[in-house]
mmCIF file of C-alpha atoms in Angstrom:
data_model
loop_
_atom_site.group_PDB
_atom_site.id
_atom_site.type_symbol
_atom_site.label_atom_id
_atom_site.label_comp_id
_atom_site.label_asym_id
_atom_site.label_seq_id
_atom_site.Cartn_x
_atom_site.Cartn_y
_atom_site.Cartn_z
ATOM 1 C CA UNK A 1 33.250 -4.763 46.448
ATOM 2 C CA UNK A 2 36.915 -4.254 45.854
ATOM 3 C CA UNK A 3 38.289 -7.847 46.268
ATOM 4 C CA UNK A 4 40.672 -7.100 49.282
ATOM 5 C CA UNK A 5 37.119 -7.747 50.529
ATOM 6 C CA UNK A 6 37.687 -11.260 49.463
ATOM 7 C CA UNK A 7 41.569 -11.542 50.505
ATOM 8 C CA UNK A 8 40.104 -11.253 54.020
ATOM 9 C CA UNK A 9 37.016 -13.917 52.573
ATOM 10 C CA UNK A 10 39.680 -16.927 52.025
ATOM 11 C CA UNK A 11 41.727 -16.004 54.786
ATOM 12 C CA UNK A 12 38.793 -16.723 56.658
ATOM 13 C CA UNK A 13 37.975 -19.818 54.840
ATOM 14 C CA UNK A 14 41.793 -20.889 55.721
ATOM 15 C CA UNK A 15 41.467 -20.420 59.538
ATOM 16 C CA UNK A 16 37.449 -22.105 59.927
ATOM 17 C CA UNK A 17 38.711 -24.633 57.000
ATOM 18 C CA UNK A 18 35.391 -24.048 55.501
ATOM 19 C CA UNK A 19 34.645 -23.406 51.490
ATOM 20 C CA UNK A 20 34.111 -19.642 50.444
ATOM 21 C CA UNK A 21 32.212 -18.310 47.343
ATOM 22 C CA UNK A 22 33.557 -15.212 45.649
ATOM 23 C CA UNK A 23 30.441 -13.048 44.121
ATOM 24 C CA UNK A 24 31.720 -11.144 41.225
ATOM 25 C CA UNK A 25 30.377 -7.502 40.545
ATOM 26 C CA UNK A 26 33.399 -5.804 38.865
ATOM 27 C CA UNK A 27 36.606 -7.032 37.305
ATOM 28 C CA UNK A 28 39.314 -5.529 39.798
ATOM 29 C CA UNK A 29 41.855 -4.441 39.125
ATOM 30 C CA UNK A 30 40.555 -3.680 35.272
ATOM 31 C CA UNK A 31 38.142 -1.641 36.519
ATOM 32 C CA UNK A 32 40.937 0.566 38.367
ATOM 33 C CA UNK A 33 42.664 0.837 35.291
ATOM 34 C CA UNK A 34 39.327 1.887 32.820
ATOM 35 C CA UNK A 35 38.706 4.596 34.881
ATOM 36 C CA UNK A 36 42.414 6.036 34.974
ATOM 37 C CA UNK A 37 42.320 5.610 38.553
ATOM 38 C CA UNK A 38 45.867 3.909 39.208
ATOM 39 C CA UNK A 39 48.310 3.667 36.163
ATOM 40 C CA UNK A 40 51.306 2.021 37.574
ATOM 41 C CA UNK A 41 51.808 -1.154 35.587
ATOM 42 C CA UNK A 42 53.468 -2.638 38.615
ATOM 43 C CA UNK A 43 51.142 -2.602 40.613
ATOM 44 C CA UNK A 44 48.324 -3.476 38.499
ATOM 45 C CA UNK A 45 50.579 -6.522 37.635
ATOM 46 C CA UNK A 46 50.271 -7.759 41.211
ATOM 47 C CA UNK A 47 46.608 -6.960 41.926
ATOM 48 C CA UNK A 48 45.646 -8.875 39.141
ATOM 49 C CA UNK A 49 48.286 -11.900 40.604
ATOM 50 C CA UNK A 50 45.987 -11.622 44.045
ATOM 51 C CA UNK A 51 43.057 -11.422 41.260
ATOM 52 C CA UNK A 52 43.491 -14.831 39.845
ATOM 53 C CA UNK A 53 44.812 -16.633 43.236
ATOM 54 C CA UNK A 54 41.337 -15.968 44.624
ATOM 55 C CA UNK A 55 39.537 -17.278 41.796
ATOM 56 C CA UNK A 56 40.931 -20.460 41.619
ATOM 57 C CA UNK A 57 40.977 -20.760 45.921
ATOM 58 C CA UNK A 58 37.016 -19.741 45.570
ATOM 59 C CA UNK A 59 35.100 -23.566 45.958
ATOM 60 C CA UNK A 60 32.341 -21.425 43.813
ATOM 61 C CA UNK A 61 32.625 -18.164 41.772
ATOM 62 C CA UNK A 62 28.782 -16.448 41.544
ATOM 63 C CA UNK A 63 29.362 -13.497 38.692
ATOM 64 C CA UNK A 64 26.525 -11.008 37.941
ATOM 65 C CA UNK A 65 26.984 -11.241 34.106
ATOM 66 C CA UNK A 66 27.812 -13.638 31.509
ATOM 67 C CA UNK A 67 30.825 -11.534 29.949
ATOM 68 C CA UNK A 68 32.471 -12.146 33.322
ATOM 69 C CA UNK A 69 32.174 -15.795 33.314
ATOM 70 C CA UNK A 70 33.828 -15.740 29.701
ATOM 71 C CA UNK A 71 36.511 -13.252 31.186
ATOM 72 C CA UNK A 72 37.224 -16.033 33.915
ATOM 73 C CA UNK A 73 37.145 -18.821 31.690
ATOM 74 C CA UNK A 74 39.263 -17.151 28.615
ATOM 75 C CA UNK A 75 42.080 -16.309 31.782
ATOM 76 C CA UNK A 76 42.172 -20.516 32.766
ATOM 77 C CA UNK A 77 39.185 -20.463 35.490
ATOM 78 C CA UNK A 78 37.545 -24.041 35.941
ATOM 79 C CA UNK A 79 34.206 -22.748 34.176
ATOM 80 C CA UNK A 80 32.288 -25.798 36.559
ATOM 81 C CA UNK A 81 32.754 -23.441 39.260
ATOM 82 C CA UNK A 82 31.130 -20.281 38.001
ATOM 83 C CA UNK A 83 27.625 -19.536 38.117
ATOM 84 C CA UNK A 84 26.069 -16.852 36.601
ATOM 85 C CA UNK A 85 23.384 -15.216 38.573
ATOM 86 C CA UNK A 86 22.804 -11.374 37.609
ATOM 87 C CA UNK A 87 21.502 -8.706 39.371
ATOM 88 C CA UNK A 88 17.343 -8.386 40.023
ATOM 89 C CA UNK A 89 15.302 -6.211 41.542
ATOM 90 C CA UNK A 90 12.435 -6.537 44.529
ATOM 91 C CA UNK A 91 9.511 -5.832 42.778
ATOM 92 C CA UNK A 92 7.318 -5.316 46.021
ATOM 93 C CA UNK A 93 9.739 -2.264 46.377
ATOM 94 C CA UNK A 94 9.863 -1.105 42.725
ATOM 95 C CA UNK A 95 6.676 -1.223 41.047
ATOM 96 C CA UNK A 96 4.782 1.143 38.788
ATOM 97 C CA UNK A 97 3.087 4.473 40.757
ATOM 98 C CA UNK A 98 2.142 7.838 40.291
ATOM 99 C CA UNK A 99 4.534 10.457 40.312
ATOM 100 C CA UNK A 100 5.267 11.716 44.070
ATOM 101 C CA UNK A 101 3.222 14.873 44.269
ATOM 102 C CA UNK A 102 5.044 16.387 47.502
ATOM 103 C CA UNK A 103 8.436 16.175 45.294
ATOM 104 C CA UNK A 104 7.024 17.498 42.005
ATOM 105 C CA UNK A 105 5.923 20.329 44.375
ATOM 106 C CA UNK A 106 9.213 20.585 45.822
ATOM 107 C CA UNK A 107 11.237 20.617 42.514
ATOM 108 C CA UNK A 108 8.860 22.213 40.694
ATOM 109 C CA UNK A 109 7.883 19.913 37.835
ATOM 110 C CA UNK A 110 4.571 20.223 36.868
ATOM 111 C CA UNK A 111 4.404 19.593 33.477
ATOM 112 C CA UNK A 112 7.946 19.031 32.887
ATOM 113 C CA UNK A 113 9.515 15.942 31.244
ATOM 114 C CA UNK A 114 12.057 14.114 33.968
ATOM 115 C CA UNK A 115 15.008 13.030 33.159
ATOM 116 C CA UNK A 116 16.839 11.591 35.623
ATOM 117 C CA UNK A 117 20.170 9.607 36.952
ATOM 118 C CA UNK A 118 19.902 8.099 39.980
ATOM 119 C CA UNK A 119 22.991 6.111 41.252
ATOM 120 C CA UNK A 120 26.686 6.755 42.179
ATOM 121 C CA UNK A 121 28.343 9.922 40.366
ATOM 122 C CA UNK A 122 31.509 8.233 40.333
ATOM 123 C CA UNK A 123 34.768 7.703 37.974
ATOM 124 C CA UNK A 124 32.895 5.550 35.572
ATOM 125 C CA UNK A 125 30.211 7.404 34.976
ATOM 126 C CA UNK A 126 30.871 10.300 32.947
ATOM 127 C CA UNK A 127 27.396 11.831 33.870
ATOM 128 C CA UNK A 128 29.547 15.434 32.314
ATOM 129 C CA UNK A 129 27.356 14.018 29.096
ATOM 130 C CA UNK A 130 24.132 14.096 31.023
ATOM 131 C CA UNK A 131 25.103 17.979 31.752
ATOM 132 C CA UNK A 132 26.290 18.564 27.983
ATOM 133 C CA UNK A 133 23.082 17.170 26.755
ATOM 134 C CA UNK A 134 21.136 18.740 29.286
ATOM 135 C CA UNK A 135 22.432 22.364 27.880
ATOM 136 C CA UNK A 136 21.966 21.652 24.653
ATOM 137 C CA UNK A 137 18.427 20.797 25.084
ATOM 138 C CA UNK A 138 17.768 24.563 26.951
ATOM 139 C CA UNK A 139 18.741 25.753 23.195
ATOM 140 C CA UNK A 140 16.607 23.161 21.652
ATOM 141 C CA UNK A 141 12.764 24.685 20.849
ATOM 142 C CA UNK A 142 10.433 22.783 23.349
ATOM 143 C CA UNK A 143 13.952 22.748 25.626
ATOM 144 C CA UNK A 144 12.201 24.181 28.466
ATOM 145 C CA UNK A 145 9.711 20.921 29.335
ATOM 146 C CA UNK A 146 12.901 19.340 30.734
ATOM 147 C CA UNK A 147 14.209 18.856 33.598
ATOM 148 C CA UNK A 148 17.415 16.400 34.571
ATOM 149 C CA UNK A 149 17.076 15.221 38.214
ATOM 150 C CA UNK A 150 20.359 13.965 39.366
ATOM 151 C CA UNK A 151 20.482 11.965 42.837
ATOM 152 C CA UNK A 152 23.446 10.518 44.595
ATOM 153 C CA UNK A 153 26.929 10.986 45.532
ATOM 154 C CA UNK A 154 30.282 9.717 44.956
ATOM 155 C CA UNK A 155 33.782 11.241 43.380
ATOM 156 C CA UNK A 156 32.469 13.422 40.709
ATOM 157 C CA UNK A 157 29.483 15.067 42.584
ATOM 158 C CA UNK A 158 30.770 18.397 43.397
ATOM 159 C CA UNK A 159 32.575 19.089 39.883
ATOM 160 C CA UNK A 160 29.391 18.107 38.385
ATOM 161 C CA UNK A 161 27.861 20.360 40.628
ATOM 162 C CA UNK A 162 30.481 22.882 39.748
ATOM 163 C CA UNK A 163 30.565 22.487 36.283
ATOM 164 C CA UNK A 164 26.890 23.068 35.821
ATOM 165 C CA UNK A 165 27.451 26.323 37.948
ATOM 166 C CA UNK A 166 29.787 27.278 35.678
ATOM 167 C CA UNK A 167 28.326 26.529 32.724
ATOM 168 C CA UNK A 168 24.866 28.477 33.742
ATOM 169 C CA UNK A 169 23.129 25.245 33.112
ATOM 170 C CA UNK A 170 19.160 25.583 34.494
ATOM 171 C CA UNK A 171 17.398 22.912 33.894
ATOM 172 C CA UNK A 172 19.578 20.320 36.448
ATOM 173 C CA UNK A 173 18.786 19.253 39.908
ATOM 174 C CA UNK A 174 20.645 18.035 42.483
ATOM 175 C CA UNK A 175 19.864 15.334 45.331
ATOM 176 C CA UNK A 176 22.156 14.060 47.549
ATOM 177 C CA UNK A 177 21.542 10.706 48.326
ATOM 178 C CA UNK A 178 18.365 9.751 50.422
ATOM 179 C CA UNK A 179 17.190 6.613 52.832
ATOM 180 C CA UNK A 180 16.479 3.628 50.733
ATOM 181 C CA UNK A 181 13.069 3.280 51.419
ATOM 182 C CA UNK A 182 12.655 6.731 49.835
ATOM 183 C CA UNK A 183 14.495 6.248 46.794
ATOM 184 C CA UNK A 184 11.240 4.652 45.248
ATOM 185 C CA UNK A 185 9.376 8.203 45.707
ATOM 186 C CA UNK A 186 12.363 9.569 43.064
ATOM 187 C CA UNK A 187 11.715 6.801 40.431
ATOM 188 C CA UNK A 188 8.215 7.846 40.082
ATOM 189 C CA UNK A 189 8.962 11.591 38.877
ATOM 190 C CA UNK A 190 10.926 10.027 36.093
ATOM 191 C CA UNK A 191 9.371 10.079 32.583
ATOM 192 C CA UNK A 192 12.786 8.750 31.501
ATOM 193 C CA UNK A 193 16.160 6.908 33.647
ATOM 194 C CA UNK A 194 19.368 7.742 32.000
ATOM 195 C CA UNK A 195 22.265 4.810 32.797
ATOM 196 C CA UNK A 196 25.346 5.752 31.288
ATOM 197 C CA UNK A 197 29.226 4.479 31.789
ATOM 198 C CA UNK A 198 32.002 5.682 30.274
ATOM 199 C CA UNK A 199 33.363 4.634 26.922
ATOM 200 C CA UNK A 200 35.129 2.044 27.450
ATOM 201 C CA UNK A 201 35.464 -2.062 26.284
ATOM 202 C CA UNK A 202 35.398 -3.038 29.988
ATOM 203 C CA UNK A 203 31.499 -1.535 30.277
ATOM 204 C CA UNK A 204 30.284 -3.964 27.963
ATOM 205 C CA UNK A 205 30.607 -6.451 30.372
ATOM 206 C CA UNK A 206 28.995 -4.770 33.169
ATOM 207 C CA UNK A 207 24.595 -4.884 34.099
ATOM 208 C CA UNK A 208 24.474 -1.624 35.662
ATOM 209 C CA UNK A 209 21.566 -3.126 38.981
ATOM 210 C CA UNK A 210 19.719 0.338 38.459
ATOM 211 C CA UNK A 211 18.356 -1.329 35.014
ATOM 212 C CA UNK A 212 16.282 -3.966 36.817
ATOM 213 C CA UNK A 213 14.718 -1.007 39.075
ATOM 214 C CA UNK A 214 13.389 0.969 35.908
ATOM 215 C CA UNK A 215 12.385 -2.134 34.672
ATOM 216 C CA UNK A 216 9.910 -2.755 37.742
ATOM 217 C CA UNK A 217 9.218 1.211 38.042
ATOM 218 C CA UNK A 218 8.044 1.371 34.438
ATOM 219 C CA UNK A 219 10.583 4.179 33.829
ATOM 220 C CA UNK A 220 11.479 3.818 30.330
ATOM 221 C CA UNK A 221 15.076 3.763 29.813
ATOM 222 C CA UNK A 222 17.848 5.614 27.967
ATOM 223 C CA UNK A 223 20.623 3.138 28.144
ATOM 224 C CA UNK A 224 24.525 4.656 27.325
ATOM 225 C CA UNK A 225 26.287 1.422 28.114
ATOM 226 C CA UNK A 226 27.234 -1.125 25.279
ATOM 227 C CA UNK A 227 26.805 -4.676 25.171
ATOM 228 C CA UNK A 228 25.334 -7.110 27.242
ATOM 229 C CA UNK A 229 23.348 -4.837 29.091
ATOM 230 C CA UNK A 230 22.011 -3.447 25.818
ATOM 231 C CA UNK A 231 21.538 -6.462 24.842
ATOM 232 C CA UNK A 232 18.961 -6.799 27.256
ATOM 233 C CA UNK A 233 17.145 -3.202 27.349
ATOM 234 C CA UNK A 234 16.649 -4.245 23.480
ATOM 235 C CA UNK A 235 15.728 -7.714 23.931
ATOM 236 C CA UNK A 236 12.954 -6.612 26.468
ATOM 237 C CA UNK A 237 11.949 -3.293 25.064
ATOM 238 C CA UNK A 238 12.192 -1.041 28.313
ATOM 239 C CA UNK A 239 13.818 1.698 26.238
ATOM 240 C CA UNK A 240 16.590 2.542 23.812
ATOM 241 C CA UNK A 241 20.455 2.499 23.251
ATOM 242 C CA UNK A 242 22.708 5.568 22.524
ATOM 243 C CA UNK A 243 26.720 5.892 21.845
ATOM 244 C CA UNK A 244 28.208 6.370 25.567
ATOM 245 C CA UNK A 245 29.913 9.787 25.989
ATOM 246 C CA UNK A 246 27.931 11.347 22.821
ATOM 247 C CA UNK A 247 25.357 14.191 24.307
ATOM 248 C CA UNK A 248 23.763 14.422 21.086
ATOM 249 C CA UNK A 249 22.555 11.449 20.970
ATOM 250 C CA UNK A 250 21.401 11.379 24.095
ATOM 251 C CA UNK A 251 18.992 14.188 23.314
ATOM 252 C CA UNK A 252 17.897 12.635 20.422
ATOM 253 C CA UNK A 253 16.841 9.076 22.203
ATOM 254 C CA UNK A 254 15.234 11.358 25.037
ATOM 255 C CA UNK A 255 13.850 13.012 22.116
ATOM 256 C CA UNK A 256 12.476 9.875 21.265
ATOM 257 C CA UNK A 257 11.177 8.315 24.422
ATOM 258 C CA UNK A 258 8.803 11.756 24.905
ATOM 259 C CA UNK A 259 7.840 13.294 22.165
ATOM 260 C CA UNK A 260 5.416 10.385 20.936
ATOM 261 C CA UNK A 261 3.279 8.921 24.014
ATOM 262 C CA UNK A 262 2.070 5.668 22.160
ATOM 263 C CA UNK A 263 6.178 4.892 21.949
ATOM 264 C CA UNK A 264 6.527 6.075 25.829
ATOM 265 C CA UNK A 265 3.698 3.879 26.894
ATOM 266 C CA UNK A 266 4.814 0.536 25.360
ATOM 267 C CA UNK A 267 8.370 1.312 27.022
ATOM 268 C CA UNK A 268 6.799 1.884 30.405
ATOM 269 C CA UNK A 269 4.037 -1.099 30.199
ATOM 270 C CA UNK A 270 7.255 -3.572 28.715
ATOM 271 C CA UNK A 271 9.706 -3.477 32.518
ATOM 272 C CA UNK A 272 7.252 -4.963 34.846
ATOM 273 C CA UNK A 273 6.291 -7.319 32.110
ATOM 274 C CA UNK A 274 9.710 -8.004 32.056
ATOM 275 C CA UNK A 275 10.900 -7.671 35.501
ATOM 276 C CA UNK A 276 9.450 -11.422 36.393
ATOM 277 C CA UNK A 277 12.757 -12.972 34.760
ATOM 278 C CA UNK A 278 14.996 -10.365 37.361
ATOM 279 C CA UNK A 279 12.959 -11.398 40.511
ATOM 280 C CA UNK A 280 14.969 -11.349 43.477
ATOM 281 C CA UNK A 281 13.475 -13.800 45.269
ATOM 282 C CA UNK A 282 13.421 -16.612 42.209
ATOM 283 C CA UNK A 283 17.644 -15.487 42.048
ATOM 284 C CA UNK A 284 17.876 -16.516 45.446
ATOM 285 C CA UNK A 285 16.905 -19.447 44.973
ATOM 286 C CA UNK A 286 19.625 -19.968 42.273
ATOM 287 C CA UNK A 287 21.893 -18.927 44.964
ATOM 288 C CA UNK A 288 20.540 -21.631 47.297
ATOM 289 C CA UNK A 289 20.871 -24.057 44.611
ATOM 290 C CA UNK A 290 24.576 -23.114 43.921
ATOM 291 C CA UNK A 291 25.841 -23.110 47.555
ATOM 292 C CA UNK A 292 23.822 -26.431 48.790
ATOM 293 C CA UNK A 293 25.724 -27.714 45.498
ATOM 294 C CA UNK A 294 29.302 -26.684 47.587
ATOM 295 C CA UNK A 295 27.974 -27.395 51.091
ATOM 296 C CA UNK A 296 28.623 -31.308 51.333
ATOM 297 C CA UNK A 297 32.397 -30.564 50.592
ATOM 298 C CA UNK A 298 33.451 -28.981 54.182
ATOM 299 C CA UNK A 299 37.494 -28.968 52.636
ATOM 300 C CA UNK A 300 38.206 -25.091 51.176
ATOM 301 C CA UNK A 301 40.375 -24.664 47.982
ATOM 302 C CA UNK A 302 44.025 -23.974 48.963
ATOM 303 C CA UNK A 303 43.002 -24.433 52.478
#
């Protein structure tokens, strides 16, 4: 979360005088900035002043990605204190099945190819390239097996809603966001999960969570976001990379994900062959490890 989540953290920490841990998801305020959500130098200058004053009051520092402990570490952060200890998934939750029958009814996808996003249609996700490609694949021959499911909200939602509107664009659908428990029931119409972030230098450092989920669905993946989290859709072989923000070749790796079914079955067979190294429940017990390694020291940083 936004870290005035952890202002409130050491504060705490001060007044019970007991040691916190900071969990790092996203650099703030870079993140801010990547997205052209705040511009003022100013006060980017003091965020990232708060920024680095809770990283070195934190008695541990748990980031989600490698690229952040080197971020930490590069900007003077006692690299004893960080652990990295990514993202996973709950593969009793996410695990291969059948595609929902009541939905394909619903949406009317028999014998369509999904495509789908599912996940926040924010700032930083420039899902305008899932629309572009998903036009230029209505004008493609074969154009009309596809169908891009879309679920979720956030920011974006209604001029991506809009824009397809506009733009006459058939072959999208819309979900707003659903219960948890049914978001499992969506993964299983997908014949392939799009993740895709902006272009931007700050992405390569990010795991986007929703890769460990196709990984334990099965749901071969087309990945537009560079770097380490490419690093590891290649590394495992749950799908293939394309250039963020370029539509056409996102058609061309969905292209390649589909048209050959020997190709789409190794993708699909490779996540939950995979997925064993993401396991929640063995990550938690990296967590344990970490904080029982704080616990004897009752005295908080800066406290």
């Amino acid at each position: 979360p936004q870290f005035f989540t952890a202002c409130a953290a050491y504060l705490t920490s001060v007044f019970k005088r007991k040691p916190w841990v900071f969990e790092l998801r996203d650099i703030w305020p870079e993140s801010i900035r990547a997205v052209g959500a705040m511009t003022n130098p100013k006060v980017l200058g003091l965020l990232e002043k708060i920024e680095l004053f809770l990283y070195r009051r934190a008695s541990l520092i748990v980031s989600v990605t490698h690229s952040f402990k080197e971020n930490l570490v590069q900007r003077g952060i006692e690299e004893n204190k960080i652990e990295v200890i990514t993202n996973g998934v709950d593969s009793s939750l996410f695990s291969p099945r059948e595609k929902d029958q009541r939905l394909v009814e619903q949406y009317k996808l028999h014998g369509k190819q999904v495509v789908g996003y599912i996940g926040t249609h924010g700032l930083a996700h420039s899902l305008e390239t899932l629309l572009q490609a998903a036009k230029l694949l209505e004008g493609m021959p074969g154009g009309d097996d596809y169908r891009f499911l879309l679920l979720g909200d956030g920011a974006r939602k209604q001029s991506l809603q809009a824009k397809a509107e506009q733009e006459k664009i058939q072959n999208v659908i819309f979900v707003s966001s659903v219960p948890k428990e049914d978001v499992v029931r969506y993964w299983s119409l997908l014949d392939v999960a799009v993740i895709h972030l902006k272009k931007n230098e700050l992405f390569k450092t990010v795991i986007p969570s929703k890769l460990f989920e196709c990984m334990g669905m099965g749901v071969p993946v087309a990945h537009g976001v560079a770097g380490e989290s490419a690093a590891i859709v290649e590394a495992e072989r749950v799908g293939l990379c394309f250039e963020p923000e370029n539509a056409d070749a996102l058609c061309e790796t969905i292209y390649a994900l589909t048209k050959n079914e020997d190709v789409h079955r190794g993708f699909q067979l490779a996540g939950p062959q995979a997925v064993g190294r993401y396991n929640r429940g063995m990550l938690a017990s990296r967590m344990r490890v970490a904080l029982e390694r704080i616990k004897a020291d009752e005295k908080p940083r800066g406290g």
